[in-house]
CSV table of C-alpha atoms in Angstrom, one decimal:
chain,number,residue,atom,x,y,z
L,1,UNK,CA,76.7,-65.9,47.3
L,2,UNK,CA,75.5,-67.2,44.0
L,3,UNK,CA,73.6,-64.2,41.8
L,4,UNK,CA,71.6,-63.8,38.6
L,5,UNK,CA,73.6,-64.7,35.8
L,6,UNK,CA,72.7,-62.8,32.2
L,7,UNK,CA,74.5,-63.8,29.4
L,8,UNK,CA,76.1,-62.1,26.8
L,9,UNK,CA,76.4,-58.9,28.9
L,10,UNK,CA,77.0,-57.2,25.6
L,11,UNK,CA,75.2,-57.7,22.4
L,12,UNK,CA,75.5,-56.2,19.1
L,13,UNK,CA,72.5,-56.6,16.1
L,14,UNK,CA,71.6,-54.8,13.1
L,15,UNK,CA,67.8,-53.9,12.7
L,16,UNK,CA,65.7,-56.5,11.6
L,17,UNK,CA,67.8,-59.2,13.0
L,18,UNK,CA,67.0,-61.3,16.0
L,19,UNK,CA,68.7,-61.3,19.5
L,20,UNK,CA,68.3,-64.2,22.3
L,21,UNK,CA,69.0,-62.9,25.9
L,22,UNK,CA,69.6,-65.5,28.4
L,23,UNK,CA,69.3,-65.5,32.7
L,24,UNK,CA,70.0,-67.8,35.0
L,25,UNK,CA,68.5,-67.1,38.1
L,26,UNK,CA,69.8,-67.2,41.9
L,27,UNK,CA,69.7,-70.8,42.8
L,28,UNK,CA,66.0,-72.1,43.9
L,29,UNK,CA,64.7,-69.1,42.8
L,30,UNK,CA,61.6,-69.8,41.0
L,31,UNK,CA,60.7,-66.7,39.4
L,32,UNK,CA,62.3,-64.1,36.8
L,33,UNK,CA,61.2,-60.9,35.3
L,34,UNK,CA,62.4,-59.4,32.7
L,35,UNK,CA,63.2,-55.6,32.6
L,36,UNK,CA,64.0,-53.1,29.9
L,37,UNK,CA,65.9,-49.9,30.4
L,38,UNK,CA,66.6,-47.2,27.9
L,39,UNK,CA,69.3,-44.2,28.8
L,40,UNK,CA,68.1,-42.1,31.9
L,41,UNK,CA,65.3,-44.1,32.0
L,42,UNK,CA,63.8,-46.4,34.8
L,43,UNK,CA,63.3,-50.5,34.4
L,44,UNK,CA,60.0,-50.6,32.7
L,45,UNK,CA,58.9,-54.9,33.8
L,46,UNK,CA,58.5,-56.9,30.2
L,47,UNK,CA,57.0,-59.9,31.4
L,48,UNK,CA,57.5,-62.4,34.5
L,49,UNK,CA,57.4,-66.2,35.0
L,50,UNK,CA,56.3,-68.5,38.3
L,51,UNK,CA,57.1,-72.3,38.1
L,52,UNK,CA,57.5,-72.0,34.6
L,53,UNK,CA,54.5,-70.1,33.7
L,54,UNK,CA,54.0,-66.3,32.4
L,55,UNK,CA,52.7,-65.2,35.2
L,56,UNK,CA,52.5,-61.4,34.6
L,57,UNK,CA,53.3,-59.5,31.2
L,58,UNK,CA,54.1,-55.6,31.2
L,59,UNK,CA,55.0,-53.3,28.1
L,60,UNK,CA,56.6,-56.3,26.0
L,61,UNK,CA,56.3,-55.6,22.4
L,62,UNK,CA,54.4,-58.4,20.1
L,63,UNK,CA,58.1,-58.9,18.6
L,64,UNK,CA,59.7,-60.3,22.0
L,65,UNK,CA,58.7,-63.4,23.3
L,66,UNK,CA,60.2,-65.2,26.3
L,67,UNK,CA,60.0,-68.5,28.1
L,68,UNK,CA,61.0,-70.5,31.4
L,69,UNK,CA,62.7,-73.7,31.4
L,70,UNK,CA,62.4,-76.6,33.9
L,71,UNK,CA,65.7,-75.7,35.6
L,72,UNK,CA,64.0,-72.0,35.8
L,73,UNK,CA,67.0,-70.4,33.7
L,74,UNK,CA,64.7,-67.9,31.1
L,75,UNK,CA,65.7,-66.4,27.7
L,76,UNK,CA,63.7,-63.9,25.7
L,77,UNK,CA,63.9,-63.8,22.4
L,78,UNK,CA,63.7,-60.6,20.4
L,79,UNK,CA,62.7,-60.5,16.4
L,80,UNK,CA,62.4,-58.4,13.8
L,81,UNK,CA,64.8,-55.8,16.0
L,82,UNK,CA,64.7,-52.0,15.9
L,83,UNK,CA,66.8,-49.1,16.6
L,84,UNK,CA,64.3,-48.6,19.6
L,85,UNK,CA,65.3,-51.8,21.0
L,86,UNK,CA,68.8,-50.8,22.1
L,87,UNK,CA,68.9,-50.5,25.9
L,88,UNK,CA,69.9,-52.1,28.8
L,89,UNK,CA,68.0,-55.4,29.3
L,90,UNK,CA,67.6,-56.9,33.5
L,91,UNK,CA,66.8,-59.9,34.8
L,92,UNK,CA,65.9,-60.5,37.8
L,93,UNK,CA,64.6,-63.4,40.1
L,94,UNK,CA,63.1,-64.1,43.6
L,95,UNK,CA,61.6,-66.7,45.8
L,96,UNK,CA,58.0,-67.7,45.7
L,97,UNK,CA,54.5,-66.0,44.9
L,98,UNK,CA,55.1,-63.4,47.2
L,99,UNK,CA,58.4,-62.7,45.9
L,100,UNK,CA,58.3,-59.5,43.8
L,101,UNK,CA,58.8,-57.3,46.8
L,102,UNK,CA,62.7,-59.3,47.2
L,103,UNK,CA,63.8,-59.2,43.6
L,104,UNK,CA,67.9,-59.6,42.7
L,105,UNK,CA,68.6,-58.3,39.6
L,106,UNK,CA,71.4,-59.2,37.2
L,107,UNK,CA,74.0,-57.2,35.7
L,108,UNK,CA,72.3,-56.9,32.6
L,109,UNK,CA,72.6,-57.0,28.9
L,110,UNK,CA,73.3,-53.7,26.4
L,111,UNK,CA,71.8,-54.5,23.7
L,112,UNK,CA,72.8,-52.3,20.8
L,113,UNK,CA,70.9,-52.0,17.5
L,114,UNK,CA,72.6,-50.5,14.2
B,1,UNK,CA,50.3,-39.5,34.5
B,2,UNK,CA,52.7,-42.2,35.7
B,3,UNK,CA,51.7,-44.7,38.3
B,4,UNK,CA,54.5,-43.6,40.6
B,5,UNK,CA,56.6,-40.1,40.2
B,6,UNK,CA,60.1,-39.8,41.9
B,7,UNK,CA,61.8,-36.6,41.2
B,8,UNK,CA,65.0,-37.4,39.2
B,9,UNK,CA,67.0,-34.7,40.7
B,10,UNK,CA,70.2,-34.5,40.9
B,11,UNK,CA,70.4,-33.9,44.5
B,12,UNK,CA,73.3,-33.3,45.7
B,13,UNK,CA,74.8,-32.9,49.5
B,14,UNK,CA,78.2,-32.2,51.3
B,15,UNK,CA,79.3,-35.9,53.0
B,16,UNK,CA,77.3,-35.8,56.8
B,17,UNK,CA,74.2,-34.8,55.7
B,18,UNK,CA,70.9,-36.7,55.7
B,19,UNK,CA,69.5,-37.0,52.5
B,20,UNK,CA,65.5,-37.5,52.2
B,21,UNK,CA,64.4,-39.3,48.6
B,22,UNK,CA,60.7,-39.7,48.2
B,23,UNK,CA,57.5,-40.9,45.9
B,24,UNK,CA,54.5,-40.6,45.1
B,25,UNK,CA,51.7,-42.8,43.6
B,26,UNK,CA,48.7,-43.6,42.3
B,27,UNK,CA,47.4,-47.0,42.6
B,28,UNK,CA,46.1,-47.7,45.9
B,29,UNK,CA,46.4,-51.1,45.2
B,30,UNK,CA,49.9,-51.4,45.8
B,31,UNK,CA,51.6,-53.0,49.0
B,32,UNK,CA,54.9,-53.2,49.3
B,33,UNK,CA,57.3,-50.2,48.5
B,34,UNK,CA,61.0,-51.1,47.4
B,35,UNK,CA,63.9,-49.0,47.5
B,36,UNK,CA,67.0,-50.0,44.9
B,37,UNK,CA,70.2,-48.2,44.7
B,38,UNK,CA,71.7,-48.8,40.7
B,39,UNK,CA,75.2,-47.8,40.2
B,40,UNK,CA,75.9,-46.4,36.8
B,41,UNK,CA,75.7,-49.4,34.1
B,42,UNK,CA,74.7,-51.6,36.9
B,43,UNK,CA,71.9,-53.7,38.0
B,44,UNK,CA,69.6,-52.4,40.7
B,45,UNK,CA,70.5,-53.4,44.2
B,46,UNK,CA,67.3,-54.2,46.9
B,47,UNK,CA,68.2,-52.0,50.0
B,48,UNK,CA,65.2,-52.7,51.4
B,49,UNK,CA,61.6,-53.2,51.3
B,50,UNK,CA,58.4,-52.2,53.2
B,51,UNK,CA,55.4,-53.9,53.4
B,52,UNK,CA,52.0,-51.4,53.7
B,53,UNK,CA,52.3,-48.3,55.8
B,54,UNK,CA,55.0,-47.5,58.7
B,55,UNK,CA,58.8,-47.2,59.1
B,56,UNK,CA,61.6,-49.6,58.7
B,57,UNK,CA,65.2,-49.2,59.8
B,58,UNK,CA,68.6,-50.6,58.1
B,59,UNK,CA,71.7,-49.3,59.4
B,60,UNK,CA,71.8,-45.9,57.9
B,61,UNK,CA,68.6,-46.3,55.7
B,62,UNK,CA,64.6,-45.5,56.8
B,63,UNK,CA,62.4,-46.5,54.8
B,64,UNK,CA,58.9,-44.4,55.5
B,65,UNK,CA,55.5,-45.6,53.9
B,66,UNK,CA,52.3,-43.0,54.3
B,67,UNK,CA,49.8,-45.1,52.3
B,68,UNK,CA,46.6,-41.9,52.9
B,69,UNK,CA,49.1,-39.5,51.4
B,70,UNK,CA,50.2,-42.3,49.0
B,71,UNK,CA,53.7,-41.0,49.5
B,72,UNK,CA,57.3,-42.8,50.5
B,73,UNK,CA,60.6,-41.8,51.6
B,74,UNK,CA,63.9,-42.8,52.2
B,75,UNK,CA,66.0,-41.1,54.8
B,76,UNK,CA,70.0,-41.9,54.6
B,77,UNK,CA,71.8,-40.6,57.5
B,78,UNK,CA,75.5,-39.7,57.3
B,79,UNK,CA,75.3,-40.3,54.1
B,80,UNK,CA,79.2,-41.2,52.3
B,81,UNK,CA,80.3,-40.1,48.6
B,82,UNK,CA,80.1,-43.8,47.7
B,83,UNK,CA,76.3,-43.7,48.6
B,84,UNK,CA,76.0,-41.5,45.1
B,85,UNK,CA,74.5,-43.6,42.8
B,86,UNK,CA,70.9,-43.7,41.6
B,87,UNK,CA,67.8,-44.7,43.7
B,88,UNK,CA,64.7,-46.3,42.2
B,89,UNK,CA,61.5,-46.3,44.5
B,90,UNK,CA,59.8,-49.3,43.3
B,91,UNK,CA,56.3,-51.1,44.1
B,92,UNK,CA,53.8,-53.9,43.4
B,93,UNK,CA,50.3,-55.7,44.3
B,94,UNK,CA,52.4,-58.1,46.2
B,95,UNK,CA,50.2,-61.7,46.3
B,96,UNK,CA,49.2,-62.3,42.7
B,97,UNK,CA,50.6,-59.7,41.6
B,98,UNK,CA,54.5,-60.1,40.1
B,99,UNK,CA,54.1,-56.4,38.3
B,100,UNK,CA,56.5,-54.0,39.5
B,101,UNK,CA,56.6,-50.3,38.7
B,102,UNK,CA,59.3,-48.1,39.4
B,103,UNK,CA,59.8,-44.4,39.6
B,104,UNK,CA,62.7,-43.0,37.7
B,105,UNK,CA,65.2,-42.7,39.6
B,106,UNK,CA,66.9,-39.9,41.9
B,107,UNK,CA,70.8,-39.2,41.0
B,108,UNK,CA,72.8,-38.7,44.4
B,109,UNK,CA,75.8,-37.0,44.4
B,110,UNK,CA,76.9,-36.9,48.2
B,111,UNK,CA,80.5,-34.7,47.8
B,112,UNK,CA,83.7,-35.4,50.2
């Protein structure tokens, strides 16, 4: 079975620089969420979109900003990076409003700032 | 204080035994309760997912909500060394609500 697709899977930036993460959900899913996770750390949710909307936003920094296109694939943009930054980044998607409790997650992008 | 607390262990067990994982939380406004396994430098995997109070069986996995004592468990019986991984407890709102929190994460070492 088809499942969510993150691209690159590895990423390498130098501070200040900007990054553009990209996911492509499991097909006719209509909704992705964006996680972050640092070393020994759990996902902490950046921000999630329904039908193309933001439809909920978490502990995403000013600096990242992310979008949903009409053939629900996402990217999240990152600027002005920081050493911080560097961690494992998820996406995941499901089906529907009621959804969240049947999210499939990527394989992720390591995102590493120097 | 975090919104849900899972003990990050590691817990470790001989092959056989039943492991218990369990969490607790804080907002009473959650409804369903997930349980992920995550391999190392993998993406969490859904093993499954309860909706309010009461049990749930899969196989080998129990999934146990107590929403008065605000507390969750998972039970994995005969557990095998290639259940050790990492297990997130997770939760939302459900309708409306696309937030999830997790807890974070119990290491599981289950030993041949």
């Amino acid at each position: 079975a088809a499942g969510v697709i993150q691209s690159p899977r590895h990423l390498i930036k130098e501070k200040r620089e900007t990054a553009t993460l990209k996911c492509y959900p499991i097909p006719r899913h209509d909704t992705v969420y964006w996680y972050q996770q640092g070393p020994g750390q759990d996902p902490q949710f950046l921000i999630s979109f329904y039908e193309k909307m933001q439809s909920d936003k978490g502990s995403i920094p000013d600096r990242f900003s992310a979008q949903q296109f009409s053939d629900y694939h996402s990217e999240l943009n990152m600027s002005s990076l920081e050493l911080g930054d560097s961690a494992l980044y998820f996406c995941a998607s499901s089906l529907g409003v009621t959804g969240a409790y049947e999210q499939y997650f990527g394989p992720g992008t390591r995102l590493t700032v120097t | 204080q975090k919104e849900v607390e899972q003990d990050p262990g590691p817990l470790s067990v001989p092959e056989g035994a039943i492991v218990s994982l369990n969490c607790t939380y804080s907002n009473s406004a959650f409804q369903y309760f997930m349980w992920y396994r995550q391999y190392s430098r993998k993406g969490p995997e859904l093993l499954m997912y309860t909706y309010s109070s009461g049990n749930k069986e899969d196989g080998r996995f129990t999934a146990q909500v107590d929403k008065s004592s605000k507390y969750i468990s998972l039970f994995i019986r005969d557990s095998q060394p290639s259940d050790s991984a990492t297990y997130l407890c997770a939760m939302s709102v459900g309708t409306g609500g696309f937030k999830t929190i997790f807890g974070a994460g119990t290491r599981l070492f289950v030993k041949a």
